[in-house]
Short mmCIF file of C-alpha atoms in Angstrom, two decimals:
data_model
loop_
_atom_site.label_atom_id
_atom_site.label_comp_id
_atom_site.label_asym_id
_atom_site.label_seq_id
_atom_site.Cartn_x
_atom_site.Cartn_y
_atom_site.Cartn_z
CA UNK A 1 65.75 151.11 78.47
CA UNK A 2 64.41 147.99 77.25
CA UNK A 3 66.52 145.36 75.50
CA UNK A 4 64.16 141.67 73.97
CA UNK A 5 67.63 139.56 74.55
CA UNK A 6 71.26 139.36 75.67
CA UNK A 7 73.53 141.38 73.63
CA UNK A 8 76.66 139.22 72.99
CA UNK A 9 78.67 142.49 71.76
CA UNK A 10 77.40 144.04 75.31
CA UNK A 11 78.58 140.53 77.26
CA UNK A 12 81.90 140.15 75.33
CA UNK A 13 83.09 144.03 76.41
CA UNK A 14 81.87 143.50 79.92
CA UNK A 15 85.46 141.88 80.73
CA UNK A 16 86.81 144.91 79.91
CA UNK A 17 84.72 146.96 82.81
CA UNK A 18 85.81 144.61 85.12
CA UNK A 19 89.61 143.75 84.00
CA UNK A 20 90.59 146.66 81.89
CA UNK A 21 94.01 147.08 80.93
CA UNK A 22 93.93 151.35 80.65
CA UNK A 23 91.26 153.69 82.28
CA UNK A 24 90.14 157.15 81.41
CA UNK A 25 88.97 158.69 84.66
CA UNK A 26 87.10 161.61 82.68
CA UNK A 27 86.18 164.77 85.73
CA UNK A 28 89.37 163.86 87.75
CA UNK A 29 89.85 166.00 90.18
CA UNK A 30 92.44 167.23 92.31
CA UNK A 31 89.98 167.96 95.27
CA UNK A 32 90.39 164.85 97.29
CA UNK A 33 86.59 164.41 98.23
CA UNK A 34 84.91 164.47 94.60
CA UNK A 35 84.35 161.34 92.60
CA UNK A 36 86.85 161.75 90.33
CA UNK A 37 89.61 161.95 92.53
CA UNK A 38 88.59 159.33 94.40
CA UNK A 39 88.41 156.22 91.82
CA UNK A 40 91.88 157.57 90.96
CA UNK A 41 92.94 156.22 94.48
CA UNK A 42 91.11 153.61 95.02
CA UNK A 43 92.17 152.47 91.94
CA UNK A 44 96.15 152.89 92.89
CA UNK A 45 95.29 151.99 97.02
CA UNK A 46 94.47 148.45 96.06
CA UNK A 47 96.50 148.11 93.66
CA UNK A 48 95.34 148.29 90.15
CA UNK A 49 97.94 147.20 87.62
CA UNK A 50 97.07 149.00 84.26
CA UNK A 51 97.39 152.34 83.04
CA UNK A 52 94.66 155.26 84.17
CA UNK A 53 94.48 158.23 82.10
CA UNK A 54 93.11 161.78 84.05
CA UNK A 55 90.81 163.50 81.52
CA UNK A 56 89.93 167.21 82.79
CA UNK A 57 90.80 170.09 80.79
CA UNK A 58 91.37 172.52 83.45
CA UNK A 59 94.23 170.30 84.93
CA UNK A 60 97.60 169.30 83.98
CA UNK A 61 98.02 166.29 86.44
CA UNK A 62 96.07 164.67 88.89
CA UNK A 63 97.46 162.54 92.00
CA UNK A 64 100.76 163.06 90.10
CA UNK A 65 99.47 161.42 86.58
CA UNK A 66 99.97 163.74 83.67
CA UNK A 67 96.24 165.08 82.72
CA UNK A 68 94.42 165.50 79.61
CA UNK A 69 91.98 167.59 77.79
CA UNK A 70 90.01 165.19 76.04
CA UNK A 71 89.86 161.23 76.02
CA UNK A 72 90.47 161.33 72.13
CA UNK A 73 93.84 163.10 73.04
CA UNK A 74 95.54 159.88 74.90
CA UNK A 75 97.57 158.28 72.37
CA UNK A 76 96.90 154.62 74.47
CA UNK A 77 93.91 152.55 73.60
CA UNK A 78 91.35 152.80 76.18
CA UNK A 79 89.23 149.60 77.63
CA UNK A 80 87.39 151.45 80.05
CA UNK A 81 86.27 155.24 80.38
CA UNK A 82 84.64 156.23 84.03
CA UNK A 83 82.53 159.37 83.39
CA UNK A 84 82.16 161.72 86.56
CA UNK A 85 81.06 164.91 85.22
CA UNK A 86 77.82 166.97 85.29
CA UNK A 87 74.96 165.23 83.03
CA UNK A 88 75.10 168.28 80.89
CA UNK A 89 78.44 167.54 79.54
CA UNK A 90 77.61 163.82 78.83
CA UNK A 91 76.23 163.64 75.77
CA UNK A 92 79.82 165.26 74.27
CA UNK A 93 81.99 163.14 76.38
CA UNK A 94 80.65 159.85 74.83
CA UNK A 95 81.00 161.78 71.44
CA UNK A 96 84.80 161.29 72.53
CA UNK A 97 84.54 157.74 73.49
CA UNK A 98 82.89 156.71 70.21
CA UNK A 99 85.67 158.57 68.27
CA UNK A 100 88.40 156.89 70.53
CA UNK A 101 86.88 153.81 70.14
CA UNK A 102 86.36 153.38 73.98
CA UNK A 103 85.32 149.21 74.90
CA UNK A 104 82.90 150.36 76.90
CA UNK A 105 81.59 153.13 79.57
CA UNK A 106 80.37 153.99 83.47
CA UNK A 107 78.40 157.05 84.10
CA UNK A 108 78.71 158.17 87.60
CA UNK A 109 76.69 160.98 87.24
CA UNK A 110 73.28 161.37 88.56
CA UNK A 111 70.66 163.69 87.56
CA UNK A 112 68.75 161.71 84.83
CA UNK A 113 65.61 159.74 84.60
CA UNK A 114 65.50 159.55 88.90
CA UNK A 115 64.82 163.26 88.41
CA UNK A 116 62.45 163.48 85.11
CA UNK A 117 64.79 163.78 82.75
CA UNK A 118 64.11 160.51 80.43
CA UNK A 119 64.49 161.83 77.55
CA UNK A 120 68.19 162.96 77.99
CA UNK A 121 69.14 159.80 79.44
CA UNK A 122 67.04 157.61 76.22
CA UNK A 123 69.46 160.20 74.32
CA UNK A 124 72.27 158.84 75.56
CA UNK A 125 71.37 155.60 75.51
CA UNK A 126 70.31 155.57 72.19
CA UNK A 127 73.41 157.28 70.86
CA UNK A 128 75.62 153.96 72.75
CA UNK A 129 73.55 151.52 71.19
CA UNK A 130 73.79 153.19 67.83
CA UNK A 131 77.68 152.90 68.22
CA UNK A 132 77.87 149.24 69.74
CA UNK A 133 79.68 151.23 72.91
CA UNK A 134 77.73 149.81 75.78
CA UNK A 135 76.93 152.11 79.03
CA UNK A 136 76.84 151.04 82.72
CA UNK A 137 74.75 153.41 84.55
CA UNK A 138 74.05 156.38 84.89
CA UNK A 139 73.72 156.93 88.73
CA UNK A 140 75.95 154.40 90.14
CA UNK A 141 78.87 153.75 92.87
CA UNK A 142 81.10 151.79 90.58
CA UNK A 143 82.31 148.12 90.16
CA UNK A 144 84.87 146.02 91.11
CA UNK A 145 86.61 142.46 91.89
CA UNK A 146 88.86 141.30 94.58
CA UNK A 147 90.45 138.62 93.00
CA UNK A 148 91.76 141.30 90.22
CA UNK A 149 92.56 143.76 92.81
CA UNK A 150 90.25 145.60 90.78
CA UNK A 151 87.95 149.00 92.90
CA UNK A 152 86.60 151.42 90.22
CA UNK A 153 84.54 153.75 91.60
CA UNK A 154 83.64 156.00 95.32
CA UNK A 155 83.61 152.69 97.35
CA UNK A 156 85.91 152.47 100.53
CA UNK A 157 87.38 148.95 100.52
CA UNK A 158 87.74 145.94 98.28
CA UNK A 159 85.14 142.61 99.58
CA UNK A 160 86.94 139.56 100.32
CA UNK A 161 87.58 137.13 97.81
CA UNK A 162 84.99 133.87 97.03
CA UNK A 163 82.51 132.73 95.04
CA UNK A 164 79.38 135.42 94.71
CA UNK A 165 78.90 137.34 92.18
CA UNK A 166 76.22 140.59 93.49
CA UNK A 167 74.86 142.38 90.75
CA UNK A 168 73.09 145.45 92.78
CA UNK A 169 70.92 148.50 91.40
CA UNK A 170 71.74 149.76 94.71
CA UNK A 171 74.61 151.62 95.46
CA UNK A 172 74.13 151.98 99.52
CA UNK A 173 73.02 147.85 99.35
CA UNK A 174 76.25 147.12 97.69
CA UNK A 175 78.56 149.19 99.92
CA UNK A 176 77.07 147.32 102.73
CA UNK A 177 77.38 144.33 101.40
CA UNK A 178 81.48 145.07 100.36
CA UNK A 179 81.38 145.78 104.51
CA UNK A 180 79.51 142.53 105.34
CA UNK A 181 81.90 140.84 103.26
CA UNK A 182 85.20 142.19 105.22
CA UNK A 183 83.47 141.74 108.82
CA UNK A 184 81.81 138.16 107.94
CA UNK A 185 83.77 137.04 104.92
CA UNK A 186 81.15 137.03 102.78
CA UNK A 187 83.57 136.48 99.60
CA UNK A 188 82.39 137.73 96.20
CA UNK A 189 84.19 136.87 93.13
CA UNK A 190 83.26 140.83 91.12
CA UNK A 191 80.48 143.24 92.17
CA UNK A 192 79.03 146.17 89.92
CA UNK A 193 76.38 148.98 90.71
CA UNK A 194 73.60 149.23 87.66
CA UNK A 195 72.06 152.11 88.76
CA UNK A 196 69.63 153.51 86.60
CA UNK A 197 70.61 150.83 83.97
CA UNK A 198 69.93 152.81 81.10
CA UNK A 199 72.11 150.33 78.73
CA UNK A 200 73.49 147.08 80.05
CA UNK A 201 71.03 145.10 82.11
CA UNK A 202 70.99 142.77 84.83
CA UNK A 203 70.32 139.85 81.94
CA UNK A 204 73.46 140.72 80.54
CA UNK A 205 75.99 140.68 83.78
CA UNK A 206 73.72 137.55 84.17
CA UNK A 207 75.35 136.07 81.61
CA UNK A 208 78.87 137.34 81.49
CA UNK A 209 78.50 135.81 85.26
CA UNK A 210 77.82 133.05 83.91
CA UNK A 211 80.88 132.68 82.04
CA UNK A 212 83.01 133.55 84.63
CA UNK A 213 85.35 130.58 85.97
CA UNK A 214 85.34 132.61 89.93
CA UNK A 215 81.81 132.88 90.35
CA UNK A 216 79.45 130.16 91.31
CA UNK A 217 76.48 132.24 92.41
CA UNK A 218 74.60 134.99 90.78
CA UNK A 219 73.12 137.48 93.75
CA UNK A 220 71.03 139.79 92.09
CA UNK A 221 69.24 143.03 93.80
CA UNK A 222 66.30 144.67 91.73
CA UNK A 223 64.62 147.86 92.13
CA UNK A 224 63.06 147.40 88.40
CA UNK A 225 63.04 145.07 86.03
CA UNK A 226 62.68 146.83 82.50
CA UNK A 227 63.27 143.43 80.43
CA UNK A 228 61.26 140.30 81.98
CA UNK A 229 61.72 138.65 78.61
CA UNK A 230 65.34 138.93 78.43
CA UNK A 231 65.97 138.23 82.04
CA UNK A 232 64.20 135.26 82.06
CA UNK A 233 65.48 133.66 78.89
CA UNK A 234 68.88 133.98 80.06
CA UNK A 235 68.10 132.83 83.31
CA UNK A 236 66.86 129.81 81.87
CA UNK A 237 70.05 129.02 80.28
CA UNK A 238 72.61 129.90 83.20
CA UNK A 239 74.47 126.74 84.79
CA UNK A 240 74.50 128.57 87.87
CA UNK A 241 72.31 129.38 91.10
CA UNK A 242 70.86 132.82 90.72
CA UNK A 243 69.61 134.52 93.92
CA UNK A 244 67.13 137.54 93.21
CA UNK A 245 65.64 140.28 95.92
CA UNK A 246 63.18 142.36 94.36
CA UNK A 247 62.23 145.58 96.81
CA UNK A 248 59.50 148.02 95.75
CA UNK A 249 56.30 145.96 96.71
CA UNK A 250 54.77 148.58 99.12
CA UNK A 251 53.00 151.58 97.62
CA UNK A 252 55.52 153.85 99.16
CA UNK A 253 58.12 151.63 98.28
CA UNK A 254 57.54 151.77 94.52
CA UNK A 255 57.18 156.23 94.60
CA UNK A 256 60.97 155.70 96.35
CA UNK A 257 62.62 153.12 93.88
CA UNK A 258 61.75 155.51 91.07
CA UNK A 259 63.52 158.29 93.07
CA UNK A 260 66.29 156.07 93.33
CA UNK A 261 67.00 154.73 90.51
CA UNK A 262 64.43 155.23 88.10
CA UNK A 263 62.74 152.29 88.55
CA UNK A 264 59.29 151.67 87.43
CA UNK A 265 57.19 149.08 88.69
CA UNK A 266 54.04 148.67 87.14
CA UNK A 267 53.35 145.11 87.77
CA UNK A 268 52.54 143.86 91.45
CA UNK A 269 54.57 141.18 93.59
CA UNK A 270 52.85 138.12 92.72
CA UNK A 271 54.28 138.72 88.82
CA UNK A 272 57.70 138.82 90.31
CA UNK A 273 57.24 135.46 92.19
CA UNK A 274 55.90 133.88 88.80
CA UNK A 275 58.90 135.04 87.34
CA UNK A 276 61.48 134.21 89.51
CA UNK A 277 59.59 130.60 89.86
CA UNK A 278 59.47 130.33 85.99
CA UNK A 279 63.30 131.69 85.52
CA UNK A 280 64.70 129.10 88.18
CA UNK A 281 65.58 131.93 90.67
CA UNK A 282 65.50 132.07 94.04
CA UNK A 283 64.02 134.69 95.45
CA UNK A 284 64.90 136.14 98.64
CA UNK A 285 62.36 138.50 100.63
CA UNK A 286 65.37 140.05 103.35
CA UNK A 287 68.64 141.28 102.67
CA UNK A 288 70.11 138.94 105.40
CA UNK A 289 68.38 135.41 103.84
CA UNK A 290 69.74 137.54 100.37
CA UNK A 291 73.32 137.09 101.62
CA UNK A 292 72.85 133.88 103.76
CA UNK A 293 71.60 131.77 100.66
CA UNK A 294 73.87 133.38 97.87
CA UNK A 295 76.80 132.31 100.44
CA UNK A 296 75.46 128.66 101.14
CA UNK A 297 74.71 128.19 96.97
CA UNK A 298 77.80 129.56 95.93
CA UNK A 299 79.95 127.30 98.59
CA UNK A 300 77.88 123.98 98.75
CA UNK A 301 76.36 121.38 96.29
CA UNK A 302 72.28 121.60 95.47
CA UNK A 303 70.67 119.04 97.97
CA UNK A 304 69.49 115.95 96.08
CA UNK A 305 66.49 115.17 98.42
CA UNK A 306 65.29 116.31 101.92
CA UNK A 307 67.41 113.19 103.81
CA UNK A 308 69.28 115.91 106.14
CA UNK A 309 70.44 114.77 109.03
CA UNK A 310 71.16 117.24 112.02
CA UNK A 311 73.58 116.87 114.51
CA UNK A 312 73.84 119.27 117.58
CA UNK A 313 74.98 119.23 121.16
CA UNK A 314 72.09 121.57 122.26
CA UNK A 315 68.18 120.51 122.12
CA UNK A 316 67.10 124.53 121.91
CA UNK A 317 68.90 124.53 118.66
CA UNK A 318 68.02 121.78 117.33
CA UNK A 319 64.04 122.23 118.46
CA UNK A 320 64.46 125.91 116.84
CA UNK A 321 65.71 124.54 113.25
CA UNK A 322 62.67 121.55 113.82
CA UNK A 323 60.51 124.60 113.47
CA UNK A 324 62.19 126.27 110.80
CA UNK A 325 61.89 123.34 108.44
CA UNK A 326 58.60 122.68 109.22
CA UNK A 327 57.67 126.11 108.18
CA UNK A 328 59.82 126.07 105.28
CA UNK A 329 57.93 123.04 104.31
CA UNK A 330 60.67 120.82 104.35
CA UNK A 331 60.17 118.95 107.93
CA UNK A 332 63.29 116.89 109.58
CA UNK A 333 62.67 113.03 108.87
CA UNK A 334 63.52 110.46 111.69
CA UNK A 335 66.80 109.09 111.44
CA UNK A 336 65.43 105.89 111.41
CA UNK A 337 63.11 106.76 107.89
CA UNK A 338 66.61 108.12 106.47
CA UNK A 339 68.82 105.15 107.12
CA UNK A 340 67.68 102.05 108.99
CA UNK A 341 71.66 101.20 110.30
CA UNK A 342 72.48 105.00 110.77
CA UNK A 343 71.19 105.34 114.64
CA UNK A 344 73.66 102.50 115.74
CA UNK A 345 76.55 103.65 114.59
CA UNK A 346 75.63 107.41 115.79
CA UNK A 347 74.89 105.91 119.57
CA UNK A 348 78.92 104.89 119.67
CA UNK A 349 79.25 109.23 119.67
CA UNK A 350 77.16 109.86 122.44
CA UNK A 351 76.39 109.23 125.98
CA UNK A 352 73.03 107.08 127.38
CA UNK A 353 70.87 110.42 127.64
CA UNK A 354 71.68 111.36 124.05
CA UNK A 355 69.06 111.14 121.27
CA UNK A 356 68.94 109.98 117.52
CA UNK A 357 66.01 110.87 116.63
CA UNK A 358 67.11 113.60 114.53
CA UNK A 359 67.99 116.34 115.18
CA UNK A 360 70.75 113.92 116.91
CA UNK A 361 71.42 115.58 120.38
CA UNK A 362 75.23 114.11 121.10
CA UNK A 363 74.52 116.04 124.26
CA UNK A 364 76.13 118.96 125.85
CA UNK A 365 79.05 116.99 126.93
CA UNK A 366 79.87 115.94 123.58
CA UNK A 367 83.87 116.10 123.39
CA UNK A 368 85.65 116.74 119.75
CA UNK A 369 85.48 113.33 119.50
CA UNK A 370 82.18 112.37 119.61
CA UNK A 371 81.78 115.65 117.11
CA UNK A 372 84.09 114.16 114.31
CA UNK A 373 82.56 110.81 114.43
CA UNK A 374 78.93 111.93 114.69
CA UNK A 375 79.62 114.05 111.22
CA UNK A 376 81.84 111.40 109.83
CA UNK A 377 78.79 109.29 110.34
CA UNK A 378 76.45 111.29 108.92
CA UNK A 379 78.16 112.54 105.93
CA UNK A 380 79.21 108.98 104.88
CA UNK A 381 75.92 107.07 104.68
CA UNK A 382 74.54 106.96 101.32
CA UNK A 383 71.38 107.40 102.09
CA UNK A 384 71.94 111.12 103.66
CA UNK A 385 71.91 113.66 101.34
CA UNK A 386 73.08 116.75 103.26
CA UNK A 387 74.41 117.40 107.09
CA UNK A 388 73.81 120.29 109.56
CA UNK A 389 75.80 121.23 112.39
CA UNK A 390 75.30 122.77 115.22
CA UNK A 391 77.84 124.22 118.42
CA UNK A 392 76.21 125.61 121.64
CA UNK A 393 79.19 126.75 123.70
CA UNK A 394 78.67 125.05 127.04
CA UNK A 395 81.51 124.93 129.60
CA UNK A 396 83.24 121.81 127.98
CA UNK A 397 82.88 122.76 124.66
CA UNK A 398 86.03 123.16 122.68
CA UNK A 399 84.23 125.37 119.71
CA UNK A 400 87.15 126.33 117.83
CA UNK A 401 88.55 122.50 117.82
CA UNK A 402 84.78 121.27 116.82
CA UNK A 403 85.03 123.65 113.82
CA UNK A 404 88.57 121.99 112.89
CA UNK A 405 86.68 118.54 113.28
CA UNK A 406 83.92 119.72 111.22
CA UNK A 407 86.24 120.86 108.29
CA UNK A 408 88.60 117.83 108.46
CA UNK A 409 85.09 115.59 107.94
CA UNK A 410 84.07 118.04 105.30
CA UNK A 411 87.43 117.91 103.58
CA UNK A 412 87.32 113.95 103.72
CA UNK A 413 83.67 113.78 101.89
CA UNK A 414 84.20 116.69 99.92
CA UNK A 415 84.06 114.18 96.82
CA UNK A 416 80.48 112.56 98.25
CA UNK A 417 79.19 116.16 96.86
CA UNK A 418 76.81 116.87 99.85
CA UNK A 419 76.62 120.16 101.40
CA UNK A 420 77.95 120.17 105.01
CA UNK A 421 76.26 123.49 106.74
CA UNK A 422 76.96 124.82 110.23
CA UNK A 423 75.37 126.87 112.89
CA UNK A 424 77.20 128.43 115.84
CA UNK A 425 75.57 130.16 118.58
CA UNK A 426 77.08 132.16 120.94
CA UNK A 427 79.51 134.68 121.26
CA UNK A 428 83.42 135.58 120.11
CA UNK A 429 84.55 132.50 120.04
CA UNK A 430 81.16 130.68 118.02
CA UNK A 431 82.17 134.19 115.49
CA UNK A 432 85.57 133.15 115.23
CA UNK A 433 84.54 129.57 114.49
CA UNK A 434 81.95 130.61 111.88
CA UNK A 435 84.82 132.85 109.99
CA UNK A 436 87.53 130.24 110.81
CA UNK A 437 84.66 127.87 109.00
CA UNK A 438 83.46 130.16 106.14
CA UNK A 439 87.26 130.61 105.40
CA UNK A 440 87.44 126.69 104.74
CA UNK A 441 84.82 126.59 102.27
CA UNK A 442 81.54 125.62 104.61
CA UNK A 443 78.56 128.05 104.66
CA UNK A 444 78.47 128.59 108.87
CA UNK A 445 75.85 131.09 110.66
CA UNK A 446 75.45 132.31 113.80
CA UNK A 447 71.12 130.79 114.39
CA UNK A 448 69.09 128.15 113.88
CA UNK A 449 66.96 129.84 111.42
CA UNK A 450 69.57 130.84 108.68
CA UNK A 451 71.72 127.56 109.03
CA UNK A 452 67.88 126.33 108.19
CA UNK A 453 67.33 128.88 105.01
CA UNK A 454 70.54 128.08 103.65
CA UNK A 455 69.87 123.88 103.50
CA UNK A 456 66.51 124.74 102.18
CA UNK A 457 67.28 127.38 99.67
CA UNK A 458 70.13 124.18 98.28
CA UNK A 459 67.43 121.68 98.28
CA UNK A 460 65.56 124.51 96.27
CA UNK A 461 68.15 124.55 93.83
CA UNK A 462 68.72 120.83 93.85
CA UNK A 463 64.89 120.86 92.39
CA UNK A 464 65.98 123.85 89.87
CA UNK A 465 68.44 121.25 88.19
CA UNK A 466 66.30 118.62 88.15
CA UNK A 467 63.67 120.74 86.14
CA UNK A 468 66.49 122.38 83.84
CA UNK A 469 67.51 118.78 82.97
#
């Protein structure tokens, strides 16, 4: 249901959804394959420190814990109620939650508006709003935080710790991102699936993320936007970068979005382009781009202007980057047009046949010392706003050592507040270097295009800040 603006009582209570001291799992099950069992299993497996109260009138114990017939029977206060019962039982459960003064409820159950039961969903939502009980869902996979060791839902694993808060309508794409996080070190502060988002909206989790000290970038996957005014208002107020991917632009996609999360798309794609631009939101068009630029915006400072220096040992990588910068409307400048004395200083770190045009090609024979010197000269030049480094694994390239040199330079120059993006194109040694760089706070990618798009997004956010200020 629509909201006109962010509701303070909702934002104040969202902390109970991600860091509760007590959880009632309503619909707890002794069957290992049921959602009501998986939730408890996940909480225990990943180290949840709070109290867990299974609720099921037909069980005495679940997962070794005493089971309660109703949430009202629990003597302790309940911060979060996770509801996994058939749809027709949910209303009675919510009445018990209100009586118990539960802080927030999550409804994992499906079979609401997405199958034509909009009236039933609206009735539940209005009841919760009348009693100021925030409702997340229904029809969702769960939420969690690796920082809090909190995994609440039917979710197989937690992501690695990092700067990106992921707010997603899609459970499948959320799970894909969690897997990517483990495999590719895409770090998250917290994640949440909104499902049908009958009550709690994107805008309210965005407001929460803006106040979260562990979040540096807010990434939002949208299938339908019911409350564009509230979304616009909060996005214009936040102090952190927001990346959004809006799906359902094709005719069949509109139908699929409704069948999936009951998302209604009555506006065309141009409407969302204009809305995101006005809101100061950076729009991604593919899933990979969504992840890539979220990582960059969560890791690096904004790019203050387009005075970028690229340093590479591979001419081909440089050419791919040149062309992609140009395609995206931010062509590279020649070194001489950025800083008059920089070219002469860079020549000290390359052979005679190297190039200081930009990209700066220090050649395939480049040593770790040459990489380190070129990186340092570019980063320290006051006229350079950002550096893009590229490693191509020739027979003489020590990829691991170059990555360590990049980390050393970045640490020494971090106070300059300039983005340092890396690209390592190759095999396993490059994948290992990318993980090493990400683990030390440098966004790194396996292709030239991904690195370029990250740098362009950092400039877009720099422009957004300029407008806001």
